[in-house]
Rosetta silent file (secondary structure, phi, psi, omega in degrees, C-alpha in Angstrom):
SEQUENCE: XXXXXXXXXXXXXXXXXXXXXXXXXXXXXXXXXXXXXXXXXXXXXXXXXXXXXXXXXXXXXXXXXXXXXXXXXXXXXXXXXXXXXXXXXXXXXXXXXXXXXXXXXXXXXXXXXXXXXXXXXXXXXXXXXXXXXXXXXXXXXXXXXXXXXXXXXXXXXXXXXXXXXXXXXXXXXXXXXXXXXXXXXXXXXXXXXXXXXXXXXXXXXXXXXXXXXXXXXXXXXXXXXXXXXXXXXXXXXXXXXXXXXXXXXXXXXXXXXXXXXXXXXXXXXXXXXXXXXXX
SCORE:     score description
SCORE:     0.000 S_00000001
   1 L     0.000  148.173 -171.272   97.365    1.222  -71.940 S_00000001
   2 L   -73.658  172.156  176.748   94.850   -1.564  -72.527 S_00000001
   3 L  -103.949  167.278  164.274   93.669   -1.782  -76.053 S_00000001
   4 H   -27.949  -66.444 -172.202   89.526   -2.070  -77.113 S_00000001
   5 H   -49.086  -39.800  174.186   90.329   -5.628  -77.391 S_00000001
   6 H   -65.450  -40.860 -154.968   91.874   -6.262  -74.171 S_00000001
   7 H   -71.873  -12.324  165.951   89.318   -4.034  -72.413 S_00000001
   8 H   -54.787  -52.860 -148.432   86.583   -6.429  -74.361 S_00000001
   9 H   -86.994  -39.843 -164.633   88.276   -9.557  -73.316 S_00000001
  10 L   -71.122  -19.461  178.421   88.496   -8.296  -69.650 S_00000001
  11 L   -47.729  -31.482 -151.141   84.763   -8.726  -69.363 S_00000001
  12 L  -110.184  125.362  165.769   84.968  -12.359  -68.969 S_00000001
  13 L   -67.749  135.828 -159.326   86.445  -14.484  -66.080 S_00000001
  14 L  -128.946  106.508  170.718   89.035  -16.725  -67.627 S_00000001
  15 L  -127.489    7.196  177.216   90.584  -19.257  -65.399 S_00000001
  16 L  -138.802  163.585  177.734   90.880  -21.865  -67.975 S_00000001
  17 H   -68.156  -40.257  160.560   92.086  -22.514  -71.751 S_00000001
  18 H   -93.141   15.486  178.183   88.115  -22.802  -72.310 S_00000001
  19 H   -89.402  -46.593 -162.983   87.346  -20.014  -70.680 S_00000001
  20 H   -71.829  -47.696  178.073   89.678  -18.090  -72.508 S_00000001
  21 H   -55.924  -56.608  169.436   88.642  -19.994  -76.192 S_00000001
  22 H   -83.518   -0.191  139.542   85.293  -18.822  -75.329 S_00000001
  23 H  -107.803  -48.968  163.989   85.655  -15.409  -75.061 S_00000001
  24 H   -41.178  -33.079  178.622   87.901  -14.724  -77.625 S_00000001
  25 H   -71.493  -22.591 -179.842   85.111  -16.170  -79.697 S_00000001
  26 H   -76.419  -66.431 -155.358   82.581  -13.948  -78.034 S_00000001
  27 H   -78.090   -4.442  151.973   84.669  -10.761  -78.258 S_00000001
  28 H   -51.976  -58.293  161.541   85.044  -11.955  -82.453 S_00000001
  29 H   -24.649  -74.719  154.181   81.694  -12.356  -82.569 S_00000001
  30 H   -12.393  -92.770 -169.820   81.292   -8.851  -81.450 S_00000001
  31 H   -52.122  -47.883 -178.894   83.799   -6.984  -83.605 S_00000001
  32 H   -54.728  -32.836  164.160   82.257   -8.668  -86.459 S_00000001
  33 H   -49.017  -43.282 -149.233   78.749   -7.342  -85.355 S_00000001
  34 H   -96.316   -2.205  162.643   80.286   -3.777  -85.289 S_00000001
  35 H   -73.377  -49.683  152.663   81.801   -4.468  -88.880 S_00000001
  36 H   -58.107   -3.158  147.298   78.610   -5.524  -90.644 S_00000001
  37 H   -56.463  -97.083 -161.561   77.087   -2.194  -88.858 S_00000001
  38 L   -63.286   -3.429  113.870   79.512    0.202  -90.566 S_00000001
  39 L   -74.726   10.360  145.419   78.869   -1.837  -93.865 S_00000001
  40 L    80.254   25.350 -179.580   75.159   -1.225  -93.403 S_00000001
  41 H   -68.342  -28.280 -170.944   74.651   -5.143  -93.732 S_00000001
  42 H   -80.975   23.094  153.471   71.402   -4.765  -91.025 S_00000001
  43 H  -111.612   28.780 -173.739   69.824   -3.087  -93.354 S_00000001
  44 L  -144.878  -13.336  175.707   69.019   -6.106  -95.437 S_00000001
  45 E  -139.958  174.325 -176.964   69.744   -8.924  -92.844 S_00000001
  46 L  -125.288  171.867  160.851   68.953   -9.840  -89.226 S_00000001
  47 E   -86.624  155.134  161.100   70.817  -11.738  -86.588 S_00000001
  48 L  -173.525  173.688 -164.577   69.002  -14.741  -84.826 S_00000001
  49 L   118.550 -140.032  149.599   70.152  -17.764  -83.213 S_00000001
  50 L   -71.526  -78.041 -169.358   72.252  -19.020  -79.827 S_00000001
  51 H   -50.095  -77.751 -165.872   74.899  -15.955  -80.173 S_00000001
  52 H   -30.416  -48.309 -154.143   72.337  -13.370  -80.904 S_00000001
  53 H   -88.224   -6.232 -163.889   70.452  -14.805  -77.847 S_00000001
  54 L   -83.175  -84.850 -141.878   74.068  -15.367  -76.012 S_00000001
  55 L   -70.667  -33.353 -166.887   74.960  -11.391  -76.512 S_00000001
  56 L  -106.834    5.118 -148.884   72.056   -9.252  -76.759 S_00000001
  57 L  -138.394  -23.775  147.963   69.404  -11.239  -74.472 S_00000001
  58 L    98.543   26.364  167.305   72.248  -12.374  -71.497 S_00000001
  59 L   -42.212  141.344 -154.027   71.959  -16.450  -72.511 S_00000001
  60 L  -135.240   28.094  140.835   74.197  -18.308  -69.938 S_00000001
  61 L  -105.588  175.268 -150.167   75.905  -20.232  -72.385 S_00000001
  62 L  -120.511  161.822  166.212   78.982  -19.643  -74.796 S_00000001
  63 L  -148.180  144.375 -174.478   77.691  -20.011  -78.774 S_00000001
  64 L  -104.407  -18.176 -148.132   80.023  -20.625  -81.791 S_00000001
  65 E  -147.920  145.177  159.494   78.493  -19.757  -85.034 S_00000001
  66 E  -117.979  146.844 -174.555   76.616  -16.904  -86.279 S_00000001
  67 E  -132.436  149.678 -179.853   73.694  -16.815  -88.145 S_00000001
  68 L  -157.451  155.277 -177.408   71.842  -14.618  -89.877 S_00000001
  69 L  -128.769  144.596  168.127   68.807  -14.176  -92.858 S_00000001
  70 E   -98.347  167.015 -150.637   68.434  -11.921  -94.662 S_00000001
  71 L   -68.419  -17.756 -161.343   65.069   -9.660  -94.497 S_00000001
  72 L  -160.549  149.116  161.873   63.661  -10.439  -98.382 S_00000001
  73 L   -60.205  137.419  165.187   64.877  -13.809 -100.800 S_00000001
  74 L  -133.303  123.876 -157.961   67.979  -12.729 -102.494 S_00000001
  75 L  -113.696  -21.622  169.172   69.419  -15.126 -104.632 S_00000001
  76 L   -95.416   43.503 -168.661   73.064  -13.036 -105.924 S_00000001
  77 L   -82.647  143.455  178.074   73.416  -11.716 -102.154 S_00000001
  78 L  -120.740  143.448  151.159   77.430  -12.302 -101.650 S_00000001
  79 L   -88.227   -9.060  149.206   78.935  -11.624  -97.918 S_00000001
  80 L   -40.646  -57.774 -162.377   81.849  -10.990  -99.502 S_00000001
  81 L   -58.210  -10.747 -173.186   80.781   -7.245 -100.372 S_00000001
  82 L  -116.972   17.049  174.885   80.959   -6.922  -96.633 S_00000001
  83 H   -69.969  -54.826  161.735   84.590   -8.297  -95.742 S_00000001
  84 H   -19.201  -64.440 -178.112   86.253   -5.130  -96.223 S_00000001
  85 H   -48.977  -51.356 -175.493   84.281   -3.908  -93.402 S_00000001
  86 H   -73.549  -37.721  170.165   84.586   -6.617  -91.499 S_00000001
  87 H   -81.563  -40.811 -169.391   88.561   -7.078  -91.545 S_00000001
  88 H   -80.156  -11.239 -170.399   88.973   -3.658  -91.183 S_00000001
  89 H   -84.067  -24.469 -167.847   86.874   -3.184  -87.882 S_00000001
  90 H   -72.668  -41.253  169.660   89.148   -6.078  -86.519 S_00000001
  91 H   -33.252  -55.819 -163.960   92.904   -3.764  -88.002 S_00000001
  92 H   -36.449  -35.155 -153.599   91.030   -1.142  -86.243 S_00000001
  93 H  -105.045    1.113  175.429   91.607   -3.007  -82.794 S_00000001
  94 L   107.522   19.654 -166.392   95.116   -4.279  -83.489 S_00000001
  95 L  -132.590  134.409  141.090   93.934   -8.275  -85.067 S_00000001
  96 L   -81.082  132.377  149.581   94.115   -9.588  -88.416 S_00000001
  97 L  -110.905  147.904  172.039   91.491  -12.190  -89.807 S_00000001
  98 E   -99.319  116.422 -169.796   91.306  -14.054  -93.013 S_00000001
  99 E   -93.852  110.298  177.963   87.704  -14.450  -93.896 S_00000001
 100 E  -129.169  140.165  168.034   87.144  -17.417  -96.229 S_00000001
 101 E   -70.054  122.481  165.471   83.810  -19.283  -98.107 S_00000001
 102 L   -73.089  164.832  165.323   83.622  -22.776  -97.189 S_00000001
 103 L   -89.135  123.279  175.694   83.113  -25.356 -100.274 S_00000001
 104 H   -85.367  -20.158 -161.703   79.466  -27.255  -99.629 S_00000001
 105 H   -70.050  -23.562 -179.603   80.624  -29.755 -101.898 S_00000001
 106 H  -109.604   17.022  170.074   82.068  -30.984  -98.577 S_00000001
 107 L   -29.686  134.252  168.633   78.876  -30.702  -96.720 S_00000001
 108 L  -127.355 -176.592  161.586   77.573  -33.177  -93.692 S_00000001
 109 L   -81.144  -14.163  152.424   74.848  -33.196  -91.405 S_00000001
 110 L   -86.640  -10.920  162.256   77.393  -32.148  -89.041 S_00000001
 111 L   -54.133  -68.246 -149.958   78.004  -29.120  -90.223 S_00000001
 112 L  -141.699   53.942 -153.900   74.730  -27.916  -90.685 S_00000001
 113 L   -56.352   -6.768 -165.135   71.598  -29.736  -90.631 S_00000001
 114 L  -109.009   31.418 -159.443   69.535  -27.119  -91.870 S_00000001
 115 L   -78.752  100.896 -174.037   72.110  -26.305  -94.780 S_00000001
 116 L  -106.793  177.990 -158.690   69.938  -25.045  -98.176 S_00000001
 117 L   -62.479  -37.393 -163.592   71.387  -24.530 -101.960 S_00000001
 118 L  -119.848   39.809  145.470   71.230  -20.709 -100.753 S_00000001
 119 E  -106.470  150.242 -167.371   72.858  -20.437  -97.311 S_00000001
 120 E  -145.113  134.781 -174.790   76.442  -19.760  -97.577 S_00000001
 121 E  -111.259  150.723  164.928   79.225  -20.146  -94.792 S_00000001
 122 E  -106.988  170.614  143.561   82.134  -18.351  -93.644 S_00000001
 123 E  -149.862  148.301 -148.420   84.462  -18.730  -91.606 S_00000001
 124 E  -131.578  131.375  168.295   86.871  -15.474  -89.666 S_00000001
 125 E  -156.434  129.572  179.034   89.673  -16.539  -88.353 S_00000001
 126 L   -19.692 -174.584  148.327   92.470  -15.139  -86.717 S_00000001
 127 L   -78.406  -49.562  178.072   95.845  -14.570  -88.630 S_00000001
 128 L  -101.130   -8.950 -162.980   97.905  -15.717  -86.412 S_00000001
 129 L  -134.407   68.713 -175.061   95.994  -17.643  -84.297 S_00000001
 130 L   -53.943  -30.610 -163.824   94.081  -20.242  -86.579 S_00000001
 131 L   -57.776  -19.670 -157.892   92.692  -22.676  -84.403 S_00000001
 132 L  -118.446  102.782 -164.356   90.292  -19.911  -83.001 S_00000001
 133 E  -142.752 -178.060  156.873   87.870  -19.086  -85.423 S_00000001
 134 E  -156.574  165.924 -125.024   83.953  -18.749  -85.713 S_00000001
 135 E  -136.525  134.462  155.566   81.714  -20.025  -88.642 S_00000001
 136 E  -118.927  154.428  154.415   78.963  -17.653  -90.335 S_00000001
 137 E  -129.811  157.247 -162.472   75.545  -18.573  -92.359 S_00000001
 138 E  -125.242  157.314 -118.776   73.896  -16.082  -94.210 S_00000001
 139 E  -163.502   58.894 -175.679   70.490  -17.267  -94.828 S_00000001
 140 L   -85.761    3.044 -178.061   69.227  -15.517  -98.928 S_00000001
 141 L  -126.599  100.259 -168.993   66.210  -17.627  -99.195 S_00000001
 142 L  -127.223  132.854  161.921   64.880  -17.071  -95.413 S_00000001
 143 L   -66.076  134.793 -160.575   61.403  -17.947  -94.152 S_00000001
 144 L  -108.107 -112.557 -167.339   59.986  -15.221  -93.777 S_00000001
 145 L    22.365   81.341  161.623   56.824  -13.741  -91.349 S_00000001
 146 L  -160.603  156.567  174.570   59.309  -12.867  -88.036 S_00000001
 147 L   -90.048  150.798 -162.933   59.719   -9.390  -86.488 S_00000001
 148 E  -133.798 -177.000  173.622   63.223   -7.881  -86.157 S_00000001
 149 L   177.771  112.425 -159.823   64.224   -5.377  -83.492 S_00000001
 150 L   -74.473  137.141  179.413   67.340   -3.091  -83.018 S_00000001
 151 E  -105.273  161.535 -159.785   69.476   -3.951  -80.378 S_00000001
 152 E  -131.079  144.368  170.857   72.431   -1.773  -78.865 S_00000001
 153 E  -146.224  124.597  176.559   76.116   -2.880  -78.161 S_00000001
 154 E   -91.461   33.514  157.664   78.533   -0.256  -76.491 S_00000001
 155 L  -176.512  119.191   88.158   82.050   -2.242  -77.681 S_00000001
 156 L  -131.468   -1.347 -172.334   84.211   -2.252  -79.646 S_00000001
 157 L   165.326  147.517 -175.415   81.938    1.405  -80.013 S_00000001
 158 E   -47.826  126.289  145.862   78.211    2.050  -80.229 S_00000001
 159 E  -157.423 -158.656 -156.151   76.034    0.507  -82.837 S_00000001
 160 E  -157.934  115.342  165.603   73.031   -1.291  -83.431 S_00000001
 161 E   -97.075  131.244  162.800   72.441   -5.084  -84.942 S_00000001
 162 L   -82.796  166.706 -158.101   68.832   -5.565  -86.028 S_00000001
 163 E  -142.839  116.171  152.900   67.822   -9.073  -84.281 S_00000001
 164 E   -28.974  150.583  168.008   65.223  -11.225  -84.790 S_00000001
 165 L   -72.878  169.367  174.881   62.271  -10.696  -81.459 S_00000001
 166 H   -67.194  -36.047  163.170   62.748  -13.087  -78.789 S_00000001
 167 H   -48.315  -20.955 -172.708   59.756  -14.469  -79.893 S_00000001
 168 H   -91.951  -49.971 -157.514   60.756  -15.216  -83.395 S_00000001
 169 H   -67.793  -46.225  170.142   64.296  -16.389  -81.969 S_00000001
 170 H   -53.859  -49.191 -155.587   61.964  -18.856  -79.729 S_00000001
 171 H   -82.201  -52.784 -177.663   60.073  -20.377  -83.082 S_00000001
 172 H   -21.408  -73.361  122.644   63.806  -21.136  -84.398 S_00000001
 173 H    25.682  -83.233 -141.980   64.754  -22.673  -81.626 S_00000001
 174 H   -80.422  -72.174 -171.017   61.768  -25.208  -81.576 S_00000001
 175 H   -43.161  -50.126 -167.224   62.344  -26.050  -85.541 S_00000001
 176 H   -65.837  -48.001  170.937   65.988  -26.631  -85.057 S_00000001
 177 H   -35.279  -52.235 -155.627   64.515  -28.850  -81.614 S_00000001
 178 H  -109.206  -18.262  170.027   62.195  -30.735  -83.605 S_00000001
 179 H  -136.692   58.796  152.648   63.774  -31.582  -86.818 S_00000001
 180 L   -77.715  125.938 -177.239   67.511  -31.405  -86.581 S_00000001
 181 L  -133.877   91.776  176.329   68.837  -34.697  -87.890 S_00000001
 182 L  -121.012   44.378  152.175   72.083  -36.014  -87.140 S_00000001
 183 L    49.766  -88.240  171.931   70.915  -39.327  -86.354 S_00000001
 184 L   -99.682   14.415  156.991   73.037  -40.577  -82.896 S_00000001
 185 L   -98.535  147.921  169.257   74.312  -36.853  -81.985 S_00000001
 186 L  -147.486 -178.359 -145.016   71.604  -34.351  -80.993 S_00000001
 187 L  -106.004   93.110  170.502   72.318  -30.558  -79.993 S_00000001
 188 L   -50.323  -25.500 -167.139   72.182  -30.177  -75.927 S_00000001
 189 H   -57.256  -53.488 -158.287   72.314  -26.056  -76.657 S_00000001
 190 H   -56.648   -2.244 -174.536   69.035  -26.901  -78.296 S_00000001
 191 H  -111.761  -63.620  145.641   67.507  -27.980  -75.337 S_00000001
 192 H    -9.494  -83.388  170.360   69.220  -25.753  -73.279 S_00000001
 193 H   -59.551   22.907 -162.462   67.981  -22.572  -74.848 S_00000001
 194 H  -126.180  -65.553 -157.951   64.523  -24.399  -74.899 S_00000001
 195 H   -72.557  -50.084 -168.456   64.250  -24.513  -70.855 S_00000001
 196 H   -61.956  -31.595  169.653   65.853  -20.491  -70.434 S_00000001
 197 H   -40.213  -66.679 -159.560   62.959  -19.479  -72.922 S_00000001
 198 H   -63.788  -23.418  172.407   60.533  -21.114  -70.539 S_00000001
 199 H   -52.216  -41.105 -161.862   62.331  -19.888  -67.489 S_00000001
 200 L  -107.898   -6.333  152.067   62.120  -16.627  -68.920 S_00000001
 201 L    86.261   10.309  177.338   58.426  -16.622  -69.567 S_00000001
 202 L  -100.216  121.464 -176.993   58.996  -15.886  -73.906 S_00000001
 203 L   -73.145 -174.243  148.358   55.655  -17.085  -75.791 S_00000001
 204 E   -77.164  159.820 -142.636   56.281  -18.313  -78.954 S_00000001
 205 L  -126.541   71.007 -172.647   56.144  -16.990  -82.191 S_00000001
 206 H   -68.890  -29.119  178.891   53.851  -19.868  -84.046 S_00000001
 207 H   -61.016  -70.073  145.219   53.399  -17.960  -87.466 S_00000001
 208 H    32.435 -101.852 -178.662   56.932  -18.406  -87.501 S_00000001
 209 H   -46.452  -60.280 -172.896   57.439  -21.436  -86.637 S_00000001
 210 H   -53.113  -45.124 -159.449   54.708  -22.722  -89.312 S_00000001
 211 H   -61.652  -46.287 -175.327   56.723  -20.952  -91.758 S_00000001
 212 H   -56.563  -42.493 -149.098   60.329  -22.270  -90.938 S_00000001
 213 H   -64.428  -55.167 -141.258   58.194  -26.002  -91.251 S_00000001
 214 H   -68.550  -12.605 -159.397   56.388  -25.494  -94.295 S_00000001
 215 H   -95.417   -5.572 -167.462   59.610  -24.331  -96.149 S_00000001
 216 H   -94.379  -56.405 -155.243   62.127  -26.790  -94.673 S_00000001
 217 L  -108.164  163.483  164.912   59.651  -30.058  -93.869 S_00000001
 218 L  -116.600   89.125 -178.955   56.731  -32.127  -95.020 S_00000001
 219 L  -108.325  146.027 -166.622   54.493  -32.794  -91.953 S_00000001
 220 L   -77.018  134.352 -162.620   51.780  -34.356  -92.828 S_00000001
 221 L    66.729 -112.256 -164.013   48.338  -32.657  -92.179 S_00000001
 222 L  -128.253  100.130  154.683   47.700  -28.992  -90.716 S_00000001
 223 L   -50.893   90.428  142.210   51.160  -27.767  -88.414 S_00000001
 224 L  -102.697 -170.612  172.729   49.396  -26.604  -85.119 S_00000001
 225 L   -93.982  -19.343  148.944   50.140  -26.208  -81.865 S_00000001
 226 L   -56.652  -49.472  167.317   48.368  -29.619  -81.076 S_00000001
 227 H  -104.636   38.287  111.836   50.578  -31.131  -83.397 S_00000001
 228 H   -30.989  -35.248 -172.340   53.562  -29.007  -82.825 S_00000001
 229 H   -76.820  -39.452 -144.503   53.119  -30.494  -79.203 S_00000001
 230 H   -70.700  -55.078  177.338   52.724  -33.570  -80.212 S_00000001
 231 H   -62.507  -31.482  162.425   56.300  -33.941  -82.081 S_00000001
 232 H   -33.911  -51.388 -171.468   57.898  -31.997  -78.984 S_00000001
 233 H   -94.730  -19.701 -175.380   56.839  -34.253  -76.798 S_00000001
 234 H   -79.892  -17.309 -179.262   57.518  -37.244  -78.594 S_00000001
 235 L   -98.512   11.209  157.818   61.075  -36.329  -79.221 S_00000001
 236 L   -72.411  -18.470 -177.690   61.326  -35.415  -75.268 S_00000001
 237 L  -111.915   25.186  165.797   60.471  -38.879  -74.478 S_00000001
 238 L  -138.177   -0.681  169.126   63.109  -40.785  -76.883 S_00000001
 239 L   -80.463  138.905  125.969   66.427  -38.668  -76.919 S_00000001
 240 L   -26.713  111.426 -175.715   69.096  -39.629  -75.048 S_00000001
 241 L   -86.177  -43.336 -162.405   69.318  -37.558  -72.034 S_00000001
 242 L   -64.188  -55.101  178.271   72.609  -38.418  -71.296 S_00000001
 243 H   -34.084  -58.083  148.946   73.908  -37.365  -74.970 S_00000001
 244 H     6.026  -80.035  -95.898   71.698  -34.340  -74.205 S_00000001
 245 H  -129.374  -63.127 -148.753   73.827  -33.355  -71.192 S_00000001
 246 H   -73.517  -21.501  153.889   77.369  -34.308  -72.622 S_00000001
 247 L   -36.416  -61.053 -173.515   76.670  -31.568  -75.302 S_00000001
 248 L   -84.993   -1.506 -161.239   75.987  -28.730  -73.373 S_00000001
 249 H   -75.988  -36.204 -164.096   78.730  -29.106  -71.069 S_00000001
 250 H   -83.059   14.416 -159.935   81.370  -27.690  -72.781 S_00000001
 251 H  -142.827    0.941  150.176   79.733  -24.458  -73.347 S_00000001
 252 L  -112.183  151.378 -178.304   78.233  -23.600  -69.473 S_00000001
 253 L   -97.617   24.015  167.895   80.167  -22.788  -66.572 S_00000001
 254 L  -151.370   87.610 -172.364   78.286  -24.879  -63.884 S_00000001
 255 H   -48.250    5.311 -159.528   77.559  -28.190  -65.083 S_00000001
 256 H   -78.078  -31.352 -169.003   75.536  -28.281  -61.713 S_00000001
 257 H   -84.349   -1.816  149.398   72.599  -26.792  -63.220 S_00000001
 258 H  -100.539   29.753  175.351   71.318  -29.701  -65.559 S_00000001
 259 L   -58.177  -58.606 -170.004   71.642  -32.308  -62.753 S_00000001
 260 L   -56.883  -11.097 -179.059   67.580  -32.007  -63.064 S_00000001
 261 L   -64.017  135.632 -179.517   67.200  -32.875  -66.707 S_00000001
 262 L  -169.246  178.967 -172.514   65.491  -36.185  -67.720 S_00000001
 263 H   -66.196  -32.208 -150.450   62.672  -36.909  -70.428 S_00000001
 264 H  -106.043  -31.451  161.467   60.053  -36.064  -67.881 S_00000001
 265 H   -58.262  -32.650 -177.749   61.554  -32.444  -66.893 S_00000001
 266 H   -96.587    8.295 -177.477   61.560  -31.545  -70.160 S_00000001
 267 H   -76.508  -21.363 -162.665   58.123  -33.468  -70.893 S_00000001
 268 H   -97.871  -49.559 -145.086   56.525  -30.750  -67.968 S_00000001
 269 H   -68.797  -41.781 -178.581   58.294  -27.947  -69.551 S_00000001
 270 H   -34.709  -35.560  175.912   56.617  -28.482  -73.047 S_00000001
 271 H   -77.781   -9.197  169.204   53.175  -27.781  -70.877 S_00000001
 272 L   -92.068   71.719  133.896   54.264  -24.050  -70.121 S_00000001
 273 L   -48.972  112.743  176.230   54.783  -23.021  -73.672 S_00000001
 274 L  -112.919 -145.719 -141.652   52.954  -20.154  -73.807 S_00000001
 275 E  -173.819  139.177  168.727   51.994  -18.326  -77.778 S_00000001
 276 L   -80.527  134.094 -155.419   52.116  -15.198  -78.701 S_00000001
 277 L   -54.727  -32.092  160.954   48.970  -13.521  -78.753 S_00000001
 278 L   -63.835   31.190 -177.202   48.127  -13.168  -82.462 S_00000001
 279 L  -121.421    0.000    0.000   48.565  -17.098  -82.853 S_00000001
């Protein structure tokens, strides 16, 4: 008889070694979700990010890393308190993982660009199977003004992650867009998830948005959505599209669908942005 795990893993079509790498990362991903349930972490943090928007919201890309803030600053919150939980939902299904705290001491700008004194990473990794692993940040000093919303997942067993809204998930999104800085790499997902927002017709969340700036950045005058545009568009017309492109590849399955991308498709998309109404 199949086990939870297989019958997760069965979801996905796997005709390749990264097909396969990227569902097992997916169906981790998961089980980790339904571990930090039954240790009652969502009632003090949310999910948000590419996987949140990969799992609960049908994203049409693969995501590696999960992230989550928690709902109020906490500066002795440990993720530790929740491993138990978390190792035991994976025993449950027949998998060991070893859960470990990276050292920041060996921090880049590839890791993380948005890496503060008081986000702290994991990383869950198989027992047996190291190479296949996935990376968490926990977020205790999180900007706050965003909206949360429970979402429902029916495997490895019912529960409920609270989530950032899509709107709030959209103001991420655009801060990680406009000032992630790893100088000659830049993050195709981020551009990616930038066109399925608009595709998908989700304003933005600007209160948000201001918030992530003022606590991260120093922009010089009043952060609006005139000059929110303004930096948008200026980094649409000086990235490398081509970098862009070679980014995202490894993480959709039909590289057919950014043959249209260039500075000036995503210079048009920047004019449907649309706002959420209280902005």
């Amino acid at each position: 008889m199949n086990t939870v795990f297989d019958q997760m893993m069965s979801r996905y079509e796997i005709k390749t070694s990264d097909d396969r790498i990227n569902a097992t990362h997916e169906v981790m991903q998961q089980i980790t979700l339904a571990g930090l349930y039954r240790g009652g972490f969502f009632n003090k943090a949310a999910f948000y990010g590419g996987t949140c928007l990969r799992i609960f919201h049908g994203l049409p890309r693969f995501s590696e890393d999960m992230d989550f803030t928690l709902l109020q600053k906490q500066d002795d919150f440990m993720l530790e308190t929740y491993f138990d939980a978390i190792q035991n939902e994976f025993i449950a299904l027949g998998r060991e993982v070893v859960i470990t705290k990276k050292n920041k001491t060996a921090q880049t700008n590839i890791e993380s660009a948005f890496l503060k004194d008081n986000t702290e990473i994991y990383n869950v990794e198989f027992r047996t199977e190291r190479t296949i692993k996935i990376k968490i940040e926990v977020d205790s000093n999180p900007s706050l003004k965003f909206s949360t919303e429970q979402k429902i997942q029916l495997l490895p067993f019912s529960f409920v992650t609270r989530c950032m809204t899509k709107p709030c998930l959209f103001a991420g999104k655009m801060h990680a867009l406009l000032f992630r800085n790893w100088k000659t790499r830049v993050k195709g997902r981020d551009w990616y998830d930038f066109e399925w927002y608009i595709r998908n017709s989700i304003p933005l969340d600007f209160k948000h948005l201001q918030e992530r700036t003022k606590q991260s950045h120093s922009v010089e005058g009043e952060f609006t959505t005139f000059t929110f545009l303004q930096l948008l568009k200026q980094k649409f017309e000086t990235t490398n599209m081509e970098r862009v492109k070679a980014d995202i590849v490894p993480f959709i399955k039909n590289p057919q669908e950014i043959e249209i991308w260039s500075n000036d498709y995503f210079l048009q998309l920047a004019d449907m942005i649309q706002y959420s109404d209280d902005c």
